[in-house]
C-alpha cells in the first residue's frame, strides 16, 4: 500500500453506539482528535458533519485527505435491533430447522428458563430444496430449477428482499448453491443473494448457515449506507481512497466490503486492537495485552508479533450479553476480544450473601453514575473513582460534564452502610472488585494462549482503562503499562494503521497423513486468487501482495484447533512433515507437551492476501509550558490510605519527561492513575510508559 | 476490620471469593484445553472445585457440571478417613466409587491435597467423565457393577510425587482407548497442580494460615441466603407422582417435598426396588446431588452454590430402591433414569413456587453409528440431540433442549464425516409438541441411511429414553411426544435386535432408520391458548390444520 506523504492527510472515522470518533493524522504523526454524538437515524450525517468540523478546526482541505478508513457498528446494530432486510433461506430438504436447533448447548447450567435469540429467518421463510451433496462433494441429487423458482416466488410473496442459500456439504462442492444462486440472480434481479459456499465454506451446518443468513440480512442495509457515504464524500470534494475496517483487523476497499458485508461486524473493536498493536510495535513491546475499558464493558485482546489474535468465529446478539453460547455465531475472521461486564458505569451492590458485587449491570450513559447528576442513584465504578480522588470533578471530559461529588459520596456511603464499611473503604472495595474481575478474565485469555502474564505489556485506553490499568497489571504481575495518547479515540486511530488484507478459508477435512496435496494446492490457489482480487479493488499492485497460507488443525479427538503455517511453493508428500513440525512447535508452546506421533487432522485451509502495513509515526510535539498543574489527594491501594499525588497535564508532557508515582495524568477523555512506586517515562510517540516496581506475583 | 471470624471484611471477602471461583474455572479451562476425549472437550462432562483441609467446600467453578462439584466433599472426607495420618505432600488421589462419587464408574475424581510446607491446608479436586472405563459394550444387559468396568476405591495415583505405575498399568490394561483415558487423567492432575499453586498464593496474599474458617464463612453466607429463599416459600407438603420409563414397563415414582420453615425435605416414598439389570439404578449420593441441582435450578439459580447452599436441603430415598441402590447393582445408565425422574421433582417444586413451574421436558437422545472402514479402521460417532423443554407460565418450550446434561448436539456434517451415513432429515416434527396454553418445545425427527457406495455394514446403537411415558404436562397441558423409532417404516418390536439390545445393523442402501426425540409437555389448558399463537404455529408449520383442530379446538 502507498504511504501518505507528509502534507497528505489520513482520517479514521469510528461510528460507535454513542459517539462517533474521528482522528486526523498528518504525515509527521501529528494527531487531531474529534468526537461527536452518533446520529442513529442516519449515522452518515453525524460522521460527515464531524469530518467537516475536524477539517475546519485544523484548517485542512478535504482534497488533502488521501485516505479515509471507516469502522462502524452498523452491521452489529442491524442484527441486534433487527433492522435488516426480510430474508429467506433456501436449505437442503429435511433440514429446515438448523437455525433453531443451534448446537443445543445450554449456556447457563442453572437457568431452566434460558432463551435464545430468535433466528434471523422465521420458519415460513426457510424453504427446503430437494438436493444433496455428500461429504466428499459428490452430487447425489441436483436442485431442480422449477422447484427453486417456486420457492423463491413464495419467499417474495412473503416479503423477502434478500435470499440466503445454505446446502449441506457445500464447502466440499459449491455447485448446487451456485446453480441456485444463478437461478435467483437471473430471475429476480432485485433480490440480494448470499451463498454459504462464498461467505463461509467451512464445515458445520449451523454456524455456516447462521453466517450466511446474517450476511444476506445486512447486505441491503450496508450497500445502501456505503453508497450514500461514497456519494456524500464525493460531493464534498473528497477524492482519496475510501476503505472499510474489517472484523479481522484488516482493511478492504468498499467494493470488497460490499461483497461480504458480514465481515464488517466487529470493525470498531478490531480497530481498537489495531491501535494497541501499533503502540506495542512502536515501543518494541511483544506480546501486548490490549485493555480497553469503557462505560459498560472492558475488552482485552492479546497481540503477538504485532498482530491481534484472530479467531474464525464470533458471536453477536447474545441473549445474555456476557454468556458465551447465547448469541448468533458468525464464521467471520475476527480479532479475538474478550468482553467483560466491567466499565465506569458498572453498578455496585450487595448480593444475597451480603457480599459486594460490581457489574455486570451498568448504569450506562442514562441515568449514568450518581455523580453525573442525571438521576442515577446507584453507586458505580465512576463514583468510586471520584471519591478515591482518581477523577477531577471539574475536568471530566475536559470539563464538559461537571461531576457531583456529593451525589457520589451519598451513593457510596449508603452502600457502605449496608456492608458495615466506611465510604472510603467501600469505594476502594468497588475499585478492587472490578479490577479483580477484569484481571481474572484477562488471565483466562492469556492462559488460553499459554502466556505467563508477567511476560506481557499492557496497553490501556478507553474512557476508564487508564484509571484501572496499573491496578489490573499488579494483580496479573504485569510489570509495564503503556498509555497511548488519545485514549478516547483509539479505534479511529487503529483503523488508520490496519493493513489492507483479506482472508478466505475453506474446509477440506482430512488426516494429515492422508492428504491429497494436489487438491489442496488447487484450493489454496483459488483462495489466493480471490484474495488478490480483493486487494486489487484497493489498487494494490500484485507485486506488493503477500500471500499467507495456513491450516486449522487438531489432534484427532481434540476440538481445539491450532492455526499452522503451510509452506510456500508447490506442495507434495514432503509438505506433511513440514506442517507436522510446525504444528508440534506451536502445540508445545501452547500446551507445554506434544506427541510427535499424534494423529493430526486438517479442518480448514486458509489464505490471507495482504499489503504491507503503513508506516506511521505518532508524536509531533506538545503544548509548551509546565506539565505539572498541581496536586491532589488520591487513595493509594498499596498504602491503604489517601496520599498526595502530583497532577500532570497530558498535553504538556513532552517526550523524554520522567516522573514517579503517586501521580495523576489528565487528558480530555481519560485520567491515568500512577500508583506509588510506579515510574513513568514519556516516549517519543508520547505514550506514557509506566514501570511497576516489586516482585511480580 | 477484623470483626469477622476469618479476619476478612466483606470487601476483601468479595475479592477472595471471586478469586476462588476463578481458580476453579482456571482448572476447568486447563482440562478443557488439554484433555483428549470429546466427552470432556465438547460435551463438557466434568467439574472442578476447591475444598478446605477438613473436606468442607470452599468454592466450585462457575462453569463445571454442578452435580460433580456437589459430590466432591463426600470424596474428600472419605480420603481423610481412609488415609488418616498418611496424607503427604506430592500425593494425588483417584477414585470412582459410584456410591461415594457420582453414581457410575465412568466419572473419575482426581483429588490433590494442598500443602503449605508440611502442613495440609486444602484439597483441589476435579471429576471428569472418562472416554471409557472398561466393562460390557452394551449397558442394557448388565446385572452388576462388576460388569460395568474398573472400580477404583480412593487410591493414591501419586504418592509423595512418585507415580503409581501399578495403577496406571491396571487402567491401561482394562479400559478401551487407554491413551485417551490416561491422557485425560494427566490433564486432571496438571489442572489440580495449577489450582493448588494459585490457592497457596491467595492464602499468602491474605495471610490465611488455613481456609477452614473461610470455607465456613462462605458456606454460611450461601446457606443463610438459601434459607431466606426457602423461608419465603409456603410451609406444607407437596406431592407429585407419575410413571417414567423403566426396563420393560414404566415404573411409578412419587415425590414428596416438604417445606418446613427454612428447610426442605424431599423424599421418594415407595420408590420401586432396584432394577435387576440394565444399569438404570441410582446410588443415593447421585439421587441427592441430582435433587439438589434441581432445587437450585428452580429456586436459586443465581446464588453462589456451594456446600452451604445445600445444607437446608434434605433428600432421602428408601434403601434398596432404584433411587438408593445397594452395591453391587448396575448403575452405568443412572443418568437416563434421573433425567426422567427430574420432571416429577420439578412438578412438585412447581406447586411450591408456581412462578418457577415448568412442564416436563423430553430427554437427550443418542444414536451411535459404528463399524469399520474399508481400511479396517474402527469408527464410532454419536448423533446427540435434545428433546423439547416444557411450557411454562407465559412461554412456550424450546426444542433441542439438553437437560440435565450440559452436552451439545452433533452437527450433521461432522457426523457424516466420521460415519458412512447419509442423514436425510433432522428437523422439528409437526404436531409433536405437548399441547397447552403454552406448548412444549418441539420434538425432532431424524432419519439415517447408509452412504451410497459404502458397501460395509454399519452398526447402530440406540436406547430410547421416554419411549414408554412422555414428558408430563402441567396444569392441564398434554404430555410430550414419545421417543420412538422405526426400521424401514416398521415399529421396533421388543424381540428385535434394536428392541432387545439396542443394536442394529444397516446392510443395504435401502434401509432407513428413523427416530423421533421426545418433545416437551404442555403448560395449562390447550383451549386457553391464544388464537394468534395457534395461527403462528400453523403459519410456521409447527402444527398442521388437523393437529390444531385436535389439540386446540374442542
mmCIF file of N, CA, C and O in Angstrom, chain A residues 462-522:
data_model
loop_
_atom_site.group_PDB
_atom_site.id
_atom_site.type_symbol
_atom_site.label_atom_id
_atom_site.label_comp_id
_atom_site.label_asym_id
_atom_site.label_seq_id
_atom_site.Cartn_x
_atom_site.Cartn_y
_atom_site.Cartn_z
ATOM 1 N N UNK A 462 -9.421 3.659 26.317
ATOM 2 C CA UNK A 462 -10.847 3.717 26.643
ATOM 3 C C UNK A 462 -11.040 4.735 27.755
ATOM 4 O O UNK A 462 -10.086 5.135 28.423
ATOM 5 N N UNK A 463 -12.287 5.141 27.969
ATOM 6 C CA UNK A 463 -12.552 6.196 28.936
ATOM 7 C C UNK A 463 -12.089 5.851 30.341
ATOM 8 O O UNK A 463 -11.613 6.715 31.080
ATOM 9 N N UNK A 464 -12.211 4.574 30.739
ATOM 10 C CA UNK A 464 -11.897 4.198 32.118
ATOM 11 C C UNK A 464 -10.605 3.397 32.244
ATOM 12 O O UNK A 464 -10.079 3.263 33.348
ATOM 13 N N UNK A 465 -10.096 2.868 31.129
ATOM 14 C CA UNK A 465 -8.935 1.987 31.182
ATOM 15 C C UNK A 465 -7.730 2.568 31.916
ATOM 16 O O UNK A 465 -7.165 1.922 32.794
ATOM 17 N N UNK A 466 -7.337 3.788 31.594
ATOM 18 C CA UNK A 466 -6.120 4.337 32.205
ATOM 19 C C UNK A 466 -6.207 4.515 33.726
ATOM 20 O O UNK A 466 -5.188 4.547 34.400
ATOM 21 N N UNK A 467 -7.413 4.618 34.287
ATOM 22 C CA UNK A 467 -7.537 4.754 35.737
ATOM 23 C C UNK A 467 -7.408 3.408 36.446
ATOM 24 O O UNK A 467 -7.161 3.354 37.641
ATOM 25 N N UNK A 468 -7.614 2.315 35.712
ATOM 26 C CA UNK A 468 -7.625 0.994 36.338
ATOM 27 C C UNK A 468 -6.421 0.136 35.946
ATOM 28 O O UNK A 468 -6.172 -0.901 36.553
ATOM 29 N N UNK A 469 -5.720 0.557 34.904
ATOM 30 C CA UNK A 469 -4.727 -0.322 34.299
ATOM 31 C C UNK A 469 -3.628 -0.749 35.266
ATOM 32 O O UNK A 469 -3.251 -1.925 35.315
ATOM 33 N N UNK A 470 -3.101 0.193 36.054
ATOM 34 C CA UNK A 470 -1.960 -0.141 36.908
ATOM 35 C C UNK A 470 -2.360 -1.203 37.921
ATOM 36 O O UNK A 470 -1.618 -2.153 38.186
ATOM 37 N N UNK A 471 -3.555 -1.050 38.464
ATOM 38 C CA UNK A 471 -4.006 -1.996 39.472
ATOM 39 C C UNK A 471 -4.271 -3.383 38.858
ATOM 40 O O UNK A 471 -3.934 -4.412 39.451
ATOM 41 N N UNK A 472 -4.861 -3.407 37.667
ATOM 42 C CA UNK A 472 -5.078 -4.679 36.966
ATOM 43 C C UNK A 472 -3.730 -5.336 36.658
ATOM 44 O O UNK A 472 -3.539 -6.538 36.850
ATOM 45 N N UNK A 473 -2.786 -4.519 36.215
ATOM 46 C CA UNK A 473 -1.457 -5.042 35.890
ATOM 47 C C UNK A 473 -0.824 -5.671 37.128
ATOM 48 O O UNK A 473 -0.250 -6.758 37.071
ATOM 49 N N UNK A 474 -0.925 -4.989 38.266
ATOM 50 C CA UNK A 474 -0.366 -5.514 39.510
ATOM 51 C C UNK A 474 -0.944 -6.880 39.841
ATOM 52 O O UNK A 474 -0.239 -7.789 40.263
ATOM 53 N N UNK A 475 -2.268 -7.010 39.698
ATOM 54 C CA UNK A 475 -2.908 -8.284 40.026
ATOM 55 C C UNK A 475 -2.408 -9.412 39.127
ATOM 56 O O UNK A 475 -2.382 -10.569 39.520
ATOM 57 N N UNK A 476 -2.048 -9.044 37.899
ATOM 58 C CA UNK A 476 -1.588 -10.069 36.958
ATOM 59 C C UNK A 476 -0.084 -10.261 37.009
ATOM 60 O O UNK A 476 0.453 -11.160 36.369
ATOM 61 N N UNK A 477 0.603 -9.404 37.764
ATOM 62 C CA UNK A 477 2.061 -9.479 37.798
ATOM 63 C C UNK A 477 2.695 -8.862 36.564
ATOM 64 O O UNK A 477 3.849 -9.130 36.243
ATOM 65 N N UNK A 478 1.940 -8.037 35.855
ATOM 66 C CA UNK A 478 2.481 -7.352 34.670
ATOM 67 C C UNK A 478 3.323 -6.170 35.140
ATOM 68 O O UNK A 478 2.897 -5.405 35.999
ATOM 69 N N UNK A 479 4.518 -6.029 34.582
ATOM 70 C CA UNK A 479 5.440 -5.016 35.066
ATOM 71 C C UNK A 479 5.399 -3.699 34.309
ATOM 72 O O UNK A 479 5.926 -2.694 34.779
ATOM 73 N N UNK A 480 4.805 -3.696 33.117
ATOM 74 C CA UNK A 480 4.847 -2.463 32.318
ATOM 75 C C UNK A 480 3.486 -2.177 31.676
ATOM 76 O O UNK A 480 2.851 -3.081 31.139
ATOM 77 N N UNK A 481 3.100 -0.910 31.744
ATOM 78 C CA UNK A 481 1.837 -0.481 31.148
ATOM 79 C C UNK A 481 2.096 0.706 30.232
ATOM 80 O O UNK A 481 2.817 1.633 30.610
ATOM 81 N N UNK A 482 1.523 0.668 29.029
ATOM 82 C CA UNK A 482 1.645 1.778 28.085
ATOM 83 C C UNK A 482 0.309 2.505 27.991
ATOM 84 O O UNK A 482 -0.750 1.863 27.908
ATOM 85 N N UNK A 483 0.372 3.832 27.990
ATOM 86 C CA UNK A 483 -0.843 4.630 27.841
ATOM 87 C C UNK A 483 -0.679 5.490 26.594
ATOM 88 O O UNK A 483 0.035 6.498 26.616
ATOM 89 N N UNK A 484 -1.298 5.088 25.481
ATOM 90 C CA UNK A 484 -1.153 5.885 24.255
ATOM 91 C C UNK A 484 -1.903 7.207 24.377
ATOM 92 O O UNK A 484 -2.812 7.337 25.196
ATOM 93 N N UNK A 485 -1.521 8.160 23.546
ATOM 94 C CA UNK A 485 -2.264 9.426 23.503
ATOM 95 C C UNK A 485 -3.627 9.190 22.867
ATOM 96 O O UNK A 485 -3.815 8.261 22.094
ATOM 97 N N UNK A 486 -4.566 10.062 23.183
ATOM 98 C CA UNK A 486 -5.878 9.994 22.551
ATOM 99 C C UNK A 486 -6.649 8.767 22.958
ATOM 100 O O UNK A 486 -7.246 8.074 22.129
ATOM 101 N N UNK A 487 -6.659 8.470 24.267
ATOM 102 C CA UNK A 487 -7.309 7.257 24.759
ATOM 103 C C UNK A 487 -8.773 7.172 24.348
ATOM 104 O O UNK A 487 -9.338 6.091 24.266
ATOM 105 N N UNK A 488 -9.391 8.309 24.061
ATOM 106 C CA UNK A 488 -10.820 8.299 23.764
ATOM 107 C C UNK A 488 -11.133 8.049 22.302
ATOM 108 O O UNK A 488 -12.292 7.896 21.934
ATOM 109 N N UNK A 489 -10.133 8.012 21.454
ATOM 110 C CA UNK A 489 -10.429 7.844 20.026
ATOM 111 C C UNK A 489 -9.516 6.797 19.418
ATOM 112 O O UNK A 489 -9.109 6.889 18.263
ATOM 113 N N UNK A 490 -9.213 5.797 20.204
ATOM 114 C CA UNK A 490 -8.203 4.837 19.783
ATOM 115 C C UNK A 490 -8.653 3.998 18.586
ATOM 116 O O UNK A 490 -7.844 3.656 17.731
ATOM 117 N N UNK A 491 -9.964 3.674 18.548
ATOM 118 C CA UNK A 491 -10.431 2.858 17.421
ATOM 119 C C UNK A 491 -10.235 3.590 16.104
ATOM 120 O O UNK A 491 -9.818 2.998 15.108
ATOM 121 N N UNK A 492 -10.545 4.865 16.118
ATOM 122 C CA UNK A 492 -10.393 5.637 14.881
ATOM 123 C C UNK A 492 -8.932 5.667 14.449
ATOM 124 O O UNK A 492 -8.612 5.559 13.266
ATOM 125 N N UNK A 493 -8.035 5.781 15.421
ATOM 126 C CA UNK A 493 -6.606 5.744 15.098
ATOM 127 C C UNK A 493 -6.217 4.367 14.546
ATOM 128 O O UNK A 493 -5.497 4.255 13.557
ATOM 129 N N UNK A 494 -6.746 3.331 15.194
ATOM 130 C CA UNK A 494 -6.394 1.967 14.786
ATOM 131 C C UNK A 494 -6.764 1.677 13.354
ATOM 132 O O UNK A 494 -6.026 1.002 12.634
ATOM 133 N N UNK A 495 -7.908 2.193 12.911
ATOM 134 C CA UNK A 495 -8.325 1.897 11.542
ATOM 135 C C UNK A 495 -7.310 2.451 10.539
ATOM 136 O O UNK A 495 -7.148 1.916 9.453
ATOM 137 N N UNK A 496 -6.602 3.521 10.935
ATOM 138 C CA UNK A 496 -5.633 4.122 10.011
ATOM 139 C C UNK A 496 -4.381 3.285 9.826
ATOM 140 O O UNK A 496 -3.652 3.462 8.868
ATOM 141 N N UNK A 497 -4.114 2.419 10.793
ATOM 142 C CA UNK A 497 -2.878 1.639 10.684
ATOM 143 C C UNK A 497 -3.153 0.190 10.315
ATOM 144 O O UNK A 497 -2.245 -0.616 10.212
ATOM 145 N N UNK A 498 -4.418 -0.160 10.133
ATOM 146 C CA UNK A 498 -4.745 -1.536 9.785
ATOM 147 C C UNK A 498 -4.249 -1.840 8.381
ATOM 148 O O UNK A 498 -4.462 -1.053 7.473
ATOM 149 N N UNK A 499 -3.563 -2.959 8.178
ATOM 150 C CA UNK A 499 -3.098 -3.293 6.831
ATOM 151 C C UNK A 499 -4.277 -3.717 5.961
ATOM 152 O O UNK A 499 -5.249 -4.272 6.456
ATOM 153 N N UNK A 500 -4.181 -3.451 4.674
ATOM 154 C CA UNK A 500 -5.184 -3.986 3.757
ATOM 155 C C UNK A 500 -4.982 -5.489 3.715
ATOM 156 O O UNK A 500 -3.889 -5.974 3.431
ATOM 157 N N UNK A 501 -6.002 -6.222 4.053
ATOM 158 C CA UNK A 501 -5.840 -7.674 3.990
ATOM 159 C C UNK A 501 -7.198 -8.335 3.931
ATOM 160 O O UNK A 501 -8.203 -7.777 4.395
ATOM 161 N N UNK A 502 -7.237 -9.520 3.336
ATOM 162 C CA UNK A 502 -8.500 -10.232 3.220
ATOM 163 C C UNK A 502 -8.210 -11.723 3.294
ATOM 164 O O UNK A 502 -7.294 -12.227 2.647
ATOM 165 N N UNK A 503 -8.983 -12.401 4.125
ATOM 166 C CA UNK A 503 -8.753 -13.828 4.304
ATOM 167 C C UNK A 503 -9.904 -14.655 3.719
ATOM 168 O O UNK A 503 -11.062 -14.284 3.854
ATOM 169 N N UNK A 504 -9.546 -15.754 3.086
ATOM 170 C CA UNK A 504 -10.542 -16.721 2.638
ATOM 171 C C UNK A 504 -10.198 -18.080 3.230
ATOM 172 O O UNK A 504 -9.024 -18.432 3.328
ATOM 173 N N UNK A 505 -11.217 -18.807 3.625
ATOM 174 C CA UNK A 505 -10.992 -20.124 4.218
ATOM 175 C C UNK A 505 -11.902 -21.134 3.558
ATOM 176 O O UNK A 505 -12.930 -20.783 2.983
ATOM 177 N N UNK A 506 -11.503 -22.392 3.603
ATOM 178 C CA UNK A 506 -12.384 -23.442 3.099
ATOM 179 C C UNK A 506 -12.092 -24.748 3.821
ATOM 180 O O UNK A 506 -10.940 -25.084 4.069
ATOM 181 N N UNK A 507 -13.153 -25.468 4.163
ATOM 182 C CA UNK A 507 -12.972 -26.782 4.789
ATOM 183 C C UNK A 507 -12.661 -27.829 3.741
ATOM 184 O O UNK A 507 -13.294 -27.877 2.692
ATOM 185 N N UNK A 508 -11.673 -28.648 4.066
ATOM 186 C CA UNK A 508 -11.359 -29.814 3.249
ATOM 187 C C UNK A 508 -10.802 -30.797 4.277
ATOM 188 O O UNK A 508 -9.599 -30.959 4.407
ATOM 189 N N UNK A 509 -11.698 -31.378 5.086
ATOM 190 C CA UNK A 509 -11.205 -32.153 6.219
ATOM 191 C C UNK A 509 -10.440 -33.387 5.764
ATOM 192 O O UNK A 509 -10.889 -34.085 4.860
ATOM 193 N N UNK A 510 -9.285 -33.622 6.355
ATOM 194 C CA UNK A 510 -8.522 -34.815 6.013
ATOM 195 C C UNK A 510 -7.463 -35.066 7.077
ATOM 196 O O UNK A 510 -7.071 -34.165 7.799
ATOM 197 N N UNK A 511 -7.041 -36.327 7.155
ATOM 198 C CA UNK A 511 -5.912 -36.624 8.027
ATOM 199 C C UNK A 511 -4.652 -36.149 7.330
ATOM 200 O O UNK A 511 -4.520 -36.288 6.116
ATOM 201 N N UNK A 512 -3.744 -35.615 8.121
ATOM 202 C CA UNK A 512 -2.525 -35.073 7.530
ATOM 203 C C UNK A 512 -1.770 -36.157 6.771
ATOM 204 O O UNK A 512 -1.215 -35.931 5.696
ATOM 205 N N UNK A 513 -1.789 -37.372 7.309
ATOM 206 C CA UNK A 513 -1.036 -38.460 6.681
ATOM 207 C C UNK A 513 -1.692 -38.921 5.384
ATOM 208 O O UNK A 513 -1.127 -39.716 4.655
ATOM 209 N N UNK A 514 -2.873 -38.411 5.113
ATOM 210 C CA UNK A 514 -3.679 -38.937 4.024
ATOM 211 C C UNK A 514 -4.160 -37.796 3.134
ATOM 212 O O UNK A 514 -5.248 -37.852 2.586
ATOM 213 N N UNK A 515 -3.331 -36.753 3.018
ATOM 214 C CA UNK A 515 -3.774 -35.542 2.340
ATOM 215 C C UNK A 515 -3.543 -35.632 0.833
ATOM 216 O O UNK A 515 -2.484 -36.077 0.401
ATOM 217 N N UNK A 516 -4.535 -35.199 0.085
ATOM 218 C CA UNK A 516 -4.409 -35.101 -1.363
ATOM 219 C C UNK A 516 -3.812 -33.725 -1.666
ATOM 220 O O UNK A 516 -4.524 -32.737 -1.811
ATOM 221 N N UNK A 517 -2.465 -33.670 -1.735
ATOM 222 C CA UNK A 517 -1.797 -32.366 -1.822
ATOM 223 C C UNK A 517 -2.091 -31.636 -3.118
ATOM 224 O O UNK A 517 -2.085 -30.412 -3.165
ATOM 225 N N UNK A 518 -2.353 -32.384 -4.170
ATOM 226 C CA UNK A 518 -2.662 -31.722 -5.440
ATOM 227 C C UNK A 518 -3.971 -30.943 -5.288
ATOM 228 O O UNK A 518 -4.083 -29.778 -5.694
ATOM 229 N N UNK A 519 -4.948 -31.584 -4.634
ATOM 230 C CA UNK A 519 -6.235 -30.923 -4.460
ATOM 231 C C UNK A 519 -6.095 -29.727 -3.516
ATOM 232 O O UNK A 519 -6.660 -28.661 -3.750
ATOM 233 N N UNK A 520 -5.293 -29.910 -2.441
ATOM 234 C CA UNK A 520 -5.061 -28.810 -1.510
ATOM 235 C C UNK A 520 -4.424 -27.636 -2.244
ATOM 236 O O UNK A 520 -4.815 -26.480 -2.064
ATOM 237 N N UNK A 521 -3.458 -27.959 -3.101
ATOM 238 C CA UNK A 521 -2.805 -26.909 -3.880
ATOM 239 C C UNK A 521 -3.804 -26.119 -4.703
ATOM 240 O O UNK A 521 -3.754 -24.880 -4.755
ATOM 241 N N UNK A 522 -4.748 -26.824 -5.333
ATOM 242 C CA UNK A 522 -5.774 -26.153 -6.141
ATOM 243 C C UNK A 522 -6.615 -25.226 -5.274
ATOM 244 O O UNK A 522 -6.917 -24.090 -5.644
#
